[in-house]
Coordinates of C-alpha atoms and ligand atoms in Angstrom, one line a residue:
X1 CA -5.9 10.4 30.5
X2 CA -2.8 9.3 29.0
X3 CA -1.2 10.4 25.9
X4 CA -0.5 7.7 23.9
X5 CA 0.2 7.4 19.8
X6 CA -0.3 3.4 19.9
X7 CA -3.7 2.9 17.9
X8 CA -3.8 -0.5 19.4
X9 CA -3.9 1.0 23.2
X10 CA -7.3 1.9 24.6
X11 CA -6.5 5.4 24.9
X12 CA -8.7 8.0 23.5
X13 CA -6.8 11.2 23.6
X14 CA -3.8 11.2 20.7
X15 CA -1.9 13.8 19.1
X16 CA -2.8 15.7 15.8
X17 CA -2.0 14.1 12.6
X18 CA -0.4 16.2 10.3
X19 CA -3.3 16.6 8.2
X20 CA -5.8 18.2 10.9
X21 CA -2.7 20.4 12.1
X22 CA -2.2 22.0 9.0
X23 CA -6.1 22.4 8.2
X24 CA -8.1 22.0 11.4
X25 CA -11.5 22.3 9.6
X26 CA -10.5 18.8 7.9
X27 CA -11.6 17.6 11.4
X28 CA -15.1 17.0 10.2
X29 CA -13.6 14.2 7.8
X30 CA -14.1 10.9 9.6
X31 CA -11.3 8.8 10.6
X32 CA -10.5 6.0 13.0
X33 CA -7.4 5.5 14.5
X34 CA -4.5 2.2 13.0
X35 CA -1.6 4.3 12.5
X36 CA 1.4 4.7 14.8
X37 CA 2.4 8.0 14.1
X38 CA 4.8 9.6 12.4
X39 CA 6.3 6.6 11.0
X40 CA 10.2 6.7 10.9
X41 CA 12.4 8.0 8.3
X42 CA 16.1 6.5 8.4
X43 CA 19.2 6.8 6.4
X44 CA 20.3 3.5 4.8
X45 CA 23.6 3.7 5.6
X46 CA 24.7 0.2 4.3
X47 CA 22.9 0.6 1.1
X48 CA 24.5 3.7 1.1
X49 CA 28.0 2.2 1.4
X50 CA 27.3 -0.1 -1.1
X51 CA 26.0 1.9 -3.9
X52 CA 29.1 3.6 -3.0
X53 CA 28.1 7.3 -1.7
X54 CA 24.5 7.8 -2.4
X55 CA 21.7 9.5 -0.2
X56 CA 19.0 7.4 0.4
X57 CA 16.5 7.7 3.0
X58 CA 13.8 5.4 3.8
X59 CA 10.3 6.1 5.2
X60 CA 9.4 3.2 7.5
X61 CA 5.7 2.4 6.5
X62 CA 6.2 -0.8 7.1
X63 CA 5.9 0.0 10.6
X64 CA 2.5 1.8 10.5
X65 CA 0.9 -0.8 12.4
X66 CA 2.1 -3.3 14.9
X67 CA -0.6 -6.2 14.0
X68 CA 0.0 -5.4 10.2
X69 CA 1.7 -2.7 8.7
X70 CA 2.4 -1.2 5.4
X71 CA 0.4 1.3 3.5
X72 CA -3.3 -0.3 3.6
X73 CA -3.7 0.9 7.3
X74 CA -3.2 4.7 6.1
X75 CA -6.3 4.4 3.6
X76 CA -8.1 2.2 6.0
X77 CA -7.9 5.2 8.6
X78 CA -10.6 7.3 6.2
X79 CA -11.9 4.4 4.2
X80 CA -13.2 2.0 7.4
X81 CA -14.6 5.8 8.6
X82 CA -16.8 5.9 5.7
X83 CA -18.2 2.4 6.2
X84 CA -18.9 3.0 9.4
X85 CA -20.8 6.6 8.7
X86 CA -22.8 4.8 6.4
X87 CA -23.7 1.9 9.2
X88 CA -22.2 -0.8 7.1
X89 CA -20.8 -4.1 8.8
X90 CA -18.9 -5.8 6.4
X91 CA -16.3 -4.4 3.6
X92 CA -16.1 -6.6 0.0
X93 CA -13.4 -6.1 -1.3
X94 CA -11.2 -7.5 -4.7
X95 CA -7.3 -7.9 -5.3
X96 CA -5.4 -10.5 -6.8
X97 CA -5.3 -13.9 -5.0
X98 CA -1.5 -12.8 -3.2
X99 CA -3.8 -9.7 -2.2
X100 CA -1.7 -7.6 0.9
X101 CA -4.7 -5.1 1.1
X102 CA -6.9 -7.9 1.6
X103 CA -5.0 -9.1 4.2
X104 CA -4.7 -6.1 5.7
X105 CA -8.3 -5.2 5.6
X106 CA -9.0 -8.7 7.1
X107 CA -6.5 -8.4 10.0
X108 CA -7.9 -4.3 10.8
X109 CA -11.3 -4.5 9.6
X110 CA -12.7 -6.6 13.2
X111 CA -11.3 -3.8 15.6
X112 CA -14.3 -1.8 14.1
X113 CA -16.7 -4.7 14.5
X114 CA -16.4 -4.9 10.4
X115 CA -16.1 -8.5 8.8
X116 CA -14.2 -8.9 5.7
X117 CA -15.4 -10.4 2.0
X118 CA -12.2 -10.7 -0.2
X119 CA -12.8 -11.1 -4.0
X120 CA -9.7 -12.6 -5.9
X121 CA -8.2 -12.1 -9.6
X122 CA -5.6 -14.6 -10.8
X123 CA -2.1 -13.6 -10.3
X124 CA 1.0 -15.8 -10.9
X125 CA 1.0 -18.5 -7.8
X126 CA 4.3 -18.3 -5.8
X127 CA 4.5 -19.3 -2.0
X128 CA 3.7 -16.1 -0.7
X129 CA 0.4 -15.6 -2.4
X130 CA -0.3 -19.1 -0.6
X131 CA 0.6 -17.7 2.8
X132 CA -1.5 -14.7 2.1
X133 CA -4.6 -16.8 1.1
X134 CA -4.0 -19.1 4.1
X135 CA -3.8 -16.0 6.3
X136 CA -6.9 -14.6 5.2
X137 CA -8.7 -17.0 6.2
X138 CA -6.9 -17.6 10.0
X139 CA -8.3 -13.9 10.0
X140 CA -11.6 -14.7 9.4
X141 CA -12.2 -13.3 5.9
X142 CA -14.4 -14.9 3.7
X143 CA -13.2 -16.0 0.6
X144 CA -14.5 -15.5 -3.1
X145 CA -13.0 -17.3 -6.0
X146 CA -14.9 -17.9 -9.4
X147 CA -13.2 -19.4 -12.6
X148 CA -12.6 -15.9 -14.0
X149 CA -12.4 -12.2 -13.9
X150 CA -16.2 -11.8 -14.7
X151 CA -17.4 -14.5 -13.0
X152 CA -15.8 -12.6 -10.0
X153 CA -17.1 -9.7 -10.2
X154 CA -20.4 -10.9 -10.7
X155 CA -20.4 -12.5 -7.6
X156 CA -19.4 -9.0 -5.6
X157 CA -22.0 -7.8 -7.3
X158 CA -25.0 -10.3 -6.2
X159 CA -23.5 -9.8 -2.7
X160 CA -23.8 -6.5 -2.4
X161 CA -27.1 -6.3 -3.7
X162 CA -28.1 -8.8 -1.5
X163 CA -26.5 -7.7 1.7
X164 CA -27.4 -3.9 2.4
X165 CA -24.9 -3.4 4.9
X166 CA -22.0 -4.4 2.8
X167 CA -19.5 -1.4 1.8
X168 CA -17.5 -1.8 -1.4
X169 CA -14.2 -0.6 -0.9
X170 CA -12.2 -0.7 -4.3
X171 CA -9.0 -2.5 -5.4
X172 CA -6.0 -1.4 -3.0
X173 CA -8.4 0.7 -0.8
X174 CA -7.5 3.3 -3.4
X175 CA -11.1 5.7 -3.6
X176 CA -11.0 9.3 -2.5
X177 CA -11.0 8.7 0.8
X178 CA -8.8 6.2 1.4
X179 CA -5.8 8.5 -0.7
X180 CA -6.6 11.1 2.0
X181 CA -4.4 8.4 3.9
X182 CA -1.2 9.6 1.6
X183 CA -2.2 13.5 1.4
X184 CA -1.8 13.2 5.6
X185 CA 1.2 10.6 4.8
X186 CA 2.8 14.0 2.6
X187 CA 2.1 16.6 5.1
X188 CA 3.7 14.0 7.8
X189 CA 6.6 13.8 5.9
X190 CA 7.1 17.9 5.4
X191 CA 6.2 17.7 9.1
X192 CA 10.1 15.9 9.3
X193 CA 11.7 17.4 6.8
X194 CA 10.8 21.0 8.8
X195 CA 12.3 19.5 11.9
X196 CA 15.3 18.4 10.5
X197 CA 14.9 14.5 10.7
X198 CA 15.5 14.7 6.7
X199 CA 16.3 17.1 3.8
X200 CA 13.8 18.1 1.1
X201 CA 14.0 14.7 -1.0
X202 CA 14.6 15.6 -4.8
X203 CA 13.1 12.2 -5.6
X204 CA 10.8 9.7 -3.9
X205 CA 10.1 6.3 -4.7
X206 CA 7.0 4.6 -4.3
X207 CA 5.4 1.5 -6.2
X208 CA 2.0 2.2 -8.1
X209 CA -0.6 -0.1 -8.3
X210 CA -3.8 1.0 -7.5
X211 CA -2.5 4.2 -7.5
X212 CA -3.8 5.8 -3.8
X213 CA -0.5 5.8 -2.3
X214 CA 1.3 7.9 -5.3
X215 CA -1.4 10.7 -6.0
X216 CA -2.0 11.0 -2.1
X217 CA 1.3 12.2 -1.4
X218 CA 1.7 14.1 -4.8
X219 CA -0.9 16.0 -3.6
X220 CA 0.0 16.0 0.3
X221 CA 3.9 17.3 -1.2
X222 CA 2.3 19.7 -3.2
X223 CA -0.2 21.3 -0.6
X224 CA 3.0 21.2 1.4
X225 CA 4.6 23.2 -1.1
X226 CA 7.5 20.9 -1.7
X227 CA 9.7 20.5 -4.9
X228 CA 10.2 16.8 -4.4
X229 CA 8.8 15.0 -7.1
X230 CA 7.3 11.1 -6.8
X231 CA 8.2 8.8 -9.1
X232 CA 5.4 5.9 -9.1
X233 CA 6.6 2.7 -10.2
X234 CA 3.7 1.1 -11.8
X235 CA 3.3 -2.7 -10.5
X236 CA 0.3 -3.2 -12.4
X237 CA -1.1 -2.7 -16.0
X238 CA -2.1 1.1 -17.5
X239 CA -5.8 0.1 -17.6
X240 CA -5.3 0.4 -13.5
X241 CA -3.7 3.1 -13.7
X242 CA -3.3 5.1 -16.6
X243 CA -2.9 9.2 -16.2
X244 CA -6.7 9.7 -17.2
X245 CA -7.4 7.5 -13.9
X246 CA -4.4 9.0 -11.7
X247 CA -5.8 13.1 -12.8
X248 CA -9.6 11.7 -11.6
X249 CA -8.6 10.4 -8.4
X250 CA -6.6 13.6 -7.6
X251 CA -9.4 16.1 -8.4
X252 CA -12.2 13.5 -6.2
X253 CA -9.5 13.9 -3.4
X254 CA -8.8 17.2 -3.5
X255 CA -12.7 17.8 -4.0
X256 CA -13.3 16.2 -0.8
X257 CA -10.9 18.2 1.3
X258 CA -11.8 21.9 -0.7
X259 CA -15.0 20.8 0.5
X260 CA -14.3 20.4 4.3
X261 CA -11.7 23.6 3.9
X262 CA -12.3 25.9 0.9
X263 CA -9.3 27.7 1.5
X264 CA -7.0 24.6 0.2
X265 CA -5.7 24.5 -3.0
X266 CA -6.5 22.3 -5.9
X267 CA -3.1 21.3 -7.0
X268 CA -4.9 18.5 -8.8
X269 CA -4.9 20.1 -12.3
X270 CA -0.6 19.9 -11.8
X271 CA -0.6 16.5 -10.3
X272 CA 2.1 15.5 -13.1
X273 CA 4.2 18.3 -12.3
X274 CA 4.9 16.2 -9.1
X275 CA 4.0 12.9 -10.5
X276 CA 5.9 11.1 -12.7
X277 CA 4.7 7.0 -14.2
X278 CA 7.5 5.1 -14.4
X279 CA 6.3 1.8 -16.0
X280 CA 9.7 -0.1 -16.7
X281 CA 9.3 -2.2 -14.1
X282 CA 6.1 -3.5 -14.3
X283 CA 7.0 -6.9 -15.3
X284 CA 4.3 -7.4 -17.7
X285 CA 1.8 -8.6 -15.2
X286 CA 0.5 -8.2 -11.8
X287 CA 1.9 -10.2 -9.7
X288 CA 5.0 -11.6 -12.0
X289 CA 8.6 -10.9 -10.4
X290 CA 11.3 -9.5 -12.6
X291 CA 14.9 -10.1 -12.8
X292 CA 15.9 -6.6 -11.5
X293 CA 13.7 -6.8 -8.7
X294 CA 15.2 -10.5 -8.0
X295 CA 18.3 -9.2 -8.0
X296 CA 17.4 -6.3 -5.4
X297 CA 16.1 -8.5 -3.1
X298 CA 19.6 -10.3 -3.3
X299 CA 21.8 -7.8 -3.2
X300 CA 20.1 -5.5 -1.0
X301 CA 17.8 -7.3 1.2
X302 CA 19.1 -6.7 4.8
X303 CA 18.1 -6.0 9.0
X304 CA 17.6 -2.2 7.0
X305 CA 15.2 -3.1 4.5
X306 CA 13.6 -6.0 3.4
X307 CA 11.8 -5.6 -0.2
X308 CA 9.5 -8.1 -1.2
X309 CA 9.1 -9.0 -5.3
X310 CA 5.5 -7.9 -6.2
X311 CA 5.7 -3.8 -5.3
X312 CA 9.2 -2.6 -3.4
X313 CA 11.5 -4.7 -5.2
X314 CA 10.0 -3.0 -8.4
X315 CA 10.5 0.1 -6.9
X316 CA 13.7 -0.1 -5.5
X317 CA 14.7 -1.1 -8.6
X318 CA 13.2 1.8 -10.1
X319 CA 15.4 4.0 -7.7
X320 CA 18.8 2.2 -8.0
X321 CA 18.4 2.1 -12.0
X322 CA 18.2 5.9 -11.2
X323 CA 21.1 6.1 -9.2
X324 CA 23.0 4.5 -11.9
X325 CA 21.9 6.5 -14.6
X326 CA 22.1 9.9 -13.1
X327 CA 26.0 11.3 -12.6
X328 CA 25.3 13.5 -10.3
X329 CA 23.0 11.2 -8.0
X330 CA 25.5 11.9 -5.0
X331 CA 24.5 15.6 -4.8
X332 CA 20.9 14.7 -4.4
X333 CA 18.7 13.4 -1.6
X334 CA 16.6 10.3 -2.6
X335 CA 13.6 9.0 -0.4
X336 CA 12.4 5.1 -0.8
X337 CA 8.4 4.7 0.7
X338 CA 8.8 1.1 2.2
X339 CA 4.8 0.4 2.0
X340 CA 4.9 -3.4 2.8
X341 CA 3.8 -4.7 6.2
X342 CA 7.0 -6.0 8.3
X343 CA 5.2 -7.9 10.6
X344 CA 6.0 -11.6 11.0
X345 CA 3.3 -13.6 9.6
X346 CA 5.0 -16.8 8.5
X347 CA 4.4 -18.9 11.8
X348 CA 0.5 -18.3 10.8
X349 CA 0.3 -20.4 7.3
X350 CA 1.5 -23.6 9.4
X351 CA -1.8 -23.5 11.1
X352 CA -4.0 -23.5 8.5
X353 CA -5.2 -26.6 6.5
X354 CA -6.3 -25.7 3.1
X355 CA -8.4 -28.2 2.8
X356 CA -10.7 -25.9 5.3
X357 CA -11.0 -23.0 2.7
X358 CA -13.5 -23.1 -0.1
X359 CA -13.1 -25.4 -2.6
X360 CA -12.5 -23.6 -5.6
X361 CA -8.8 -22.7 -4.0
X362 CA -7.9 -26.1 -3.4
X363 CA -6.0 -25.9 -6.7
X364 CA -3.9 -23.5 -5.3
X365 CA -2.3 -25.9 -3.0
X366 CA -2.6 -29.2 -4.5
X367 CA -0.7 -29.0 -7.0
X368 CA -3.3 -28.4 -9.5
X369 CA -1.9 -25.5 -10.5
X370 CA 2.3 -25.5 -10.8
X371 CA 4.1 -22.2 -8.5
X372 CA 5.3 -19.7 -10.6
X373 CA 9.3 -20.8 -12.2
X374 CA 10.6 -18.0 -9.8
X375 CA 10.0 -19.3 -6.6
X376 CA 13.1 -21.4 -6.0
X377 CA 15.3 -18.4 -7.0
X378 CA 13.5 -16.7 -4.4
X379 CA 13.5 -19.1 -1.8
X380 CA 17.5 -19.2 -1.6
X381 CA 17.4 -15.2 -0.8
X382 CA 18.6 -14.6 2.1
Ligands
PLP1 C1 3.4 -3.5 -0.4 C2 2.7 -2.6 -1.3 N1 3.3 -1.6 -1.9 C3 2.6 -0.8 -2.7 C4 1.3 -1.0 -3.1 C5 0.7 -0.1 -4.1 O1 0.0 0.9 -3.5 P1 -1.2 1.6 -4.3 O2 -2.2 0.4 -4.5 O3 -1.7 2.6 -3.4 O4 -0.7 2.1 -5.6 C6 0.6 -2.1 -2.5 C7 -0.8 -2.4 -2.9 O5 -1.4 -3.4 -2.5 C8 1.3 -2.9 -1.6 O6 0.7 -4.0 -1.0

């Protein structure tokens, strides 16, 4: 049998995560395999240069699978295990009509003989949200799309009453299980900083939206026993994620794991000790790009790192706004999470005819409803 850590090899035997390692008993938590593990961390060195001295690191998630990366596939990992426990055959899920966890969940979900339901929100219309819709359905998804929020949801609703075997999995793959994703994606990260691939961040920057990916790794950095602290750039409105929601998901986590290994600690009740909201950034709306993170994609975008407006162009603005602000930013060591997917897509929307996905998101592409003012700004980035 061969060793190998490619989840999209046949092999069955593959090395530890870091999560198991540290507490073996967590073992008995499902999981299937979509990550290539550890993913990278690198030194930015032209950003670096260009921000004239500073000390950023980057943690390669975008490289976490090699059909599609990101962060989805890490909650995936615990979250498709749960369907599958419970002998379900098809994930519904919601996310704005630009939806990457949708995508993502389309593209993985198959591997595990799962089908897809995607459940859309509005969100501002730019060309990329019209790749991502075209792409979920090349991917086989099915596509939900009523005239507003309610009507939406209703519809999940009926279908999962209707269809036993469906498994809700909420916005961003964000439940309990799925943020056991990030408390592995922490411990991974200790797992380098203890053989010397990086020093002890003092800050990490991460985008919040549905807020998995931020309380997972506050609470894989604190079980670690870290002093980094996350700063979680919120992408999305307060209702989503406000600190009463971000303090419940922490304490279902960590229930889940003290239940598998007693002897763990609940560093839930201290979450904001390693947790800080920044919602600057935000934008004012899902989905809407801002100037700063327009003008980090311009400045910044290169063969290193390539942000993308909706989440890591918030963020990174988040982190250089820090570096400006902070005088004695060159002393410190500063990590940026890269959680999109850097996997080519774009040759996949020229096969796709809209025309061949429901009706009601034909206005999407006819011209029914006009791209958000942005776009053309974006477009000439290189
Ligand atoms: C590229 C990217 N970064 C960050 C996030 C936010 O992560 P979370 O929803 O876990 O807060 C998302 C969520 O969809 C995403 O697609």
């Amino acid at each position: 049998m061969t060793l190998s850590n490619d989840p999209n090899s046949t092999s069955t035997s593959k090395p530890k995560i870091s999560l198991y390692r540290r507490y073996p008993k967590l073992e008995k938590i499902p999981r299937v395999s979509i990550i290539q593990y550890p993913t990278p961390v690198e030194k930015l060195k032209k950003i670096n240069d260009l921000l004239d001295g500073t000390n950023i690191w980057i943690k390669r998630d975008d490289l976490t699978n090699s059909h599609y990366g990101g962060n989805k596939p890490r909650k995936f990992e615990f979250a498709f295990a749960q369907a599958l426990k419970k002998k379900k055959t098809r994930i519904l899920t919601v996310g704005g009509i630009g939806t990457n966890h949708g995508l993502a969940c389309a593209i993985h979900s198959p591997k595990f003989g799962l089908k897809t339901s995607l459940f859309f929100i509005n969100q501002p219309l730019t060309h990329l949200v019209r790749d991502n819709l075209l792409c979920d359905h090349h991917f086989g998804a099915k596509l939900y799309f009523t005239k507003n929020t309610l009507g939406t949801i209703w519809k999940l609703l009926s279908k999962l009453i209707s269809n036993r075997s469906s498994y809700y999995l909420g916005v961003g793959a964000s439940n309990p299980f799925g943020t056991i994703g990030f408390v592995n994606a922490g411990l991974e990260l200790a797992d380098q900083i203890n053989a010397g691939l990086l020093p002890e961040p003092d800050k990490i920057f991460v985008a919040l939206g549905s807020m998995g990916m931020a309380v997972g790794l506050a609470i894989g950095i604190g079980l670690a026993g870290l002093k980094t602290k996350i700063v979680g750039v919120a992408v999305s409105a307060e209702t989503y994620n406000s600190n009463k929601k971000i303090m419940k998901l922490a304490k279902q986590t960590i229930r889940i794991l003290r239940k598998a290994d007693p002897s763990i600690l609940d560093v839930s009740t201290r979450i904001f000790d390693r947790l800080i909201v920044d919602r600057s950034f935000f934008g004012g709306e899902y989905g809407r790009w801002t100037k700063d993170g327009i003008e980090a994609m311009k400045k910044f975008n290169t063969d290193e790192c390539q942000l993308e407006p909706v989440y890591t162009a918030k963020a990174f603005s988040a982190l250089l706004a820090y570096c400006q602000e902070n005088p004695k930013v060159k002393t410190e060591n500063i990590l940026y999470w890269h959680s999109r997917s850097s996997v080519d897509l774009t040759k996949i929307p020229l096969q796709v005819d809209y025309h061949d996905l429901p009706l009601s998101f034909h206005k999407f592409f006819d011209g029914t409803i006009p791209l958000d003012e942005n776009l053309e700004i974006i477009k000439r980035i290189p």
